[in-house]
Coordinates of C-alpha atoms in Angstrom, one line a residue:
M28 CA 100.7 -6.3 -57.7
R29 CA 97.9 -8.8 -57.1
D30 CA 94.3 -8.0 -56.5
E31 CA 93.4 -9.6 -53.2
G32 CA 89.7 -9.0 -53.6
G33 CA 89.5 -11.2 -56.7
G34 CA 88.9 -14.4 -54.7
A35 CA 86.0 -13.0 -52.8
G36 CA 84.5 -11.7 -56.0
R37 CA 84.7 -15.1 -57.6
R38 CA 83.1 -16.7 -54.5
A39 CA 80.3 -14.2 -54.6
G40 CA 79.7 -14.8 -58.3
A41 CA 79.7 -18.6 -57.7
R42 CA 77.1 -18.0 -54.9
R43 CA 74.9 -15.9 -57.2
L44 CA 75.1 -18.6 -59.9
A45 CA 74.2 -21.3 -57.4
L46 CA 71.2 -19.2 -56.2
L47 CA 70.1 -18.6 -59.8
A48 CA 70.3 -22.4 -60.6
A49 CA 68.3 -23.2 -57.5
A50 CA 65.6 -20.7 -58.4
L51 CA 65.3 -22.2 -61.9
L52 CA 65.0 -25.7 -60.5
V53 CA 62.2 -25.0 -58.0
P54 CA 59.5 -24.8 -60.6
A55 CA 60.8 -27.9 -62.3
A56 CA 60.7 -29.9 -59.0
A57 CA 57.1 -28.6 -58.4
S58 CA 55.9 -29.7 -61.8
A59 CA 57.7 -33.1 -61.4
Q60 CA 55.5 -33.7 -58.3
K61 CA 52.4 -33.1 -60.3
L62 CA 53.4 -35.8 -62.8
T63 CA 53.0 -38.5 -60.2
V64 CA 49.2 -38.3 -60.8
D65 CA 48.1 -40.8 -63.5
P66 CA 47.4 -38.7 -66.6
M67 CA 44.9 -41.4 -67.9
R68 CA 42.8 -41.3 -64.7
P69 CA 39.3 -39.9 -65.4
P70 CA 38.3 -36.7 -63.7
A71 CA 36.6 -36.8 -60.3
G72 CA 32.9 -37.8 -60.6
I73 CA 33.4 -40.1 -63.6
G74 CA 33.7 -43.8 -63.0
A75 CA 33.3 -45.0 -59.4
G76 CA 30.4 -42.7 -58.7
G77 CA 28.6 -39.7 -60.1
A78 CA 26.9 -39.7 -63.5
D79 CA 28.4 -42.9 -64.8
A80 CA 27.1 -44.9 -61.8
E81 CA 23.6 -44.8 -63.4
R82 CA 25.0 -46.4 -66.6
D83 CA 26.7 -49.3 -64.9
T84 CA 25.2 -52.7 -65.7
G85 CA 24.9 -55.7 -63.5
G86 CA 24.8 -54.1 -60.1
G87 CA 27.8 -51.8 -60.4
I88 CA 29.9 -54.1 -62.5
R89 CA 31.4 -52.1 -65.4
L90 CA 33.3 -53.3 -68.5
Q91 CA 36.1 -50.8 -69.0
T92 CA 38.1 -52.3 -71.9
V93 CA 38.8 -55.5 -73.8
M94 CA 42.1 -56.8 -75.0
I95 CA 42.2 -59.2 -77.9
S96 CA 45.4 -60.7 -79.4
P97 CA 46.1 -63.8 -81.5
T98 CA 47.0 -65.7 -78.3
Q99 CA 44.9 -64.2 -75.6
R100 CA 41.6 -62.5 -74.7
A101 CA 41.0 -60.5 -71.6
A102 CA 38.8 -57.7 -70.2
V103 CA 39.2 -55.1 -67.5
I104 CA 36.0 -55.3 -65.4
S105 CA 35.5 -52.8 -62.6
G106 CA 39.3 -52.2 -62.5
V107 CA 40.3 -55.9 -62.5
M108 CA 41.9 -57.6 -65.4
V109 CA 40.2 -61.0 -66.1
K110 CA 41.5 -63.4 -68.8
L111 CA 39.1 -65.6 -70.8
G112 CA 38.2 -68.6 -68.6
E113 CA 39.2 -66.9 -65.3
K114 CA 36.8 -66.1 -62.5
F115 CA 35.5 -62.6 -61.7
G116 CA 33.7 -63.0 -58.3
E117 CA 31.5 -66.1 -58.6
A118 CA 31.3 -65.8 -62.4
V119 CA 33.6 -67.0 -65.2
L120 CA 34.5 -64.9 -68.2
V121 CA 33.3 -67.1 -71.1
R122 CA 33.3 -64.7 -74.1
V123 CA 35.3 -61.6 -75.1
S124 CA 34.3 -59.6 -78.2
E125 CA 35.3 -56.1 -79.4
S126 CA 32.3 -54.4 -77.7
E127 CA 31.1 -56.8 -74.9
V128 CA 31.9 -59.7 -72.7
V129 CA 29.9 -62.5 -71.2
L130 CA 30.2 -63.7 -67.5
K131 CA 28.6 -67.0 -66.7
S132 CA 27.6 -68.1 -63.2
G133 CA 25.3 -70.6 -61.5
S134 CA 22.4 -68.1 -61.8
G135 CA 22.8 -67.5 -65.5
Q136 CA 24.9 -65.3 -67.7
Q137 CA 25.5 -61.6 -67.7
V138 CA 26.5 -59.5 -70.8
L139 CA 28.6 -56.4 -70.1
K140 CA 29.0 -53.8 -72.9
I141 CA 31.7 -51.3 -73.2
H142 CA 29.2 -48.6 -74.3
P143 CA 25.9 -49.8 -72.8
D144 CA 24.0 -46.6 -74.0
V145 CA 25.0 -47.0 -77.6
E146 CA 22.7 -49.0 -79.8
K147 CA 24.0 -50.4 -83.1
R148 CA 21.6 -50.2 -86.0
E149 CA 21.8 -50.4 -89.8
S150 CA 22.3 -47.1 -91.6
G151 CA 20.3 -46.1 -94.7
K152 CA 21.5 -46.7 -98.2
V153 CA 24.1 -44.2 -99.5
R154 CA 22.7 -42.2 -102.4
P155 CA 25.1 -41.6 -105.4

């Protein structure tokens, strides 16, 4: 004799398995949505405004990073990548070093430093 309830039991088991799989995938989908935010973006209040705004040099222009390779030099200034010799606003990027860049315009030149609050100075002699 054949058990006629076996098919219904298998369907119910399959439904339970599908519900379990869906329940496990919901947290994964929620965390995937959170990953769409740039993990390298600074926290709110740093950068465009807030405490860092006081340290900006040159009327709000801020040097964020420099890129130096054997074939090219560039800088990210206020969120814009500028290659050596290219214009940033009315000024031209004329020098890129490891810690600063120089923008030259008709009104003179402007030096932007990566860490404007840090002053480099000679250290004392090391004692043996």
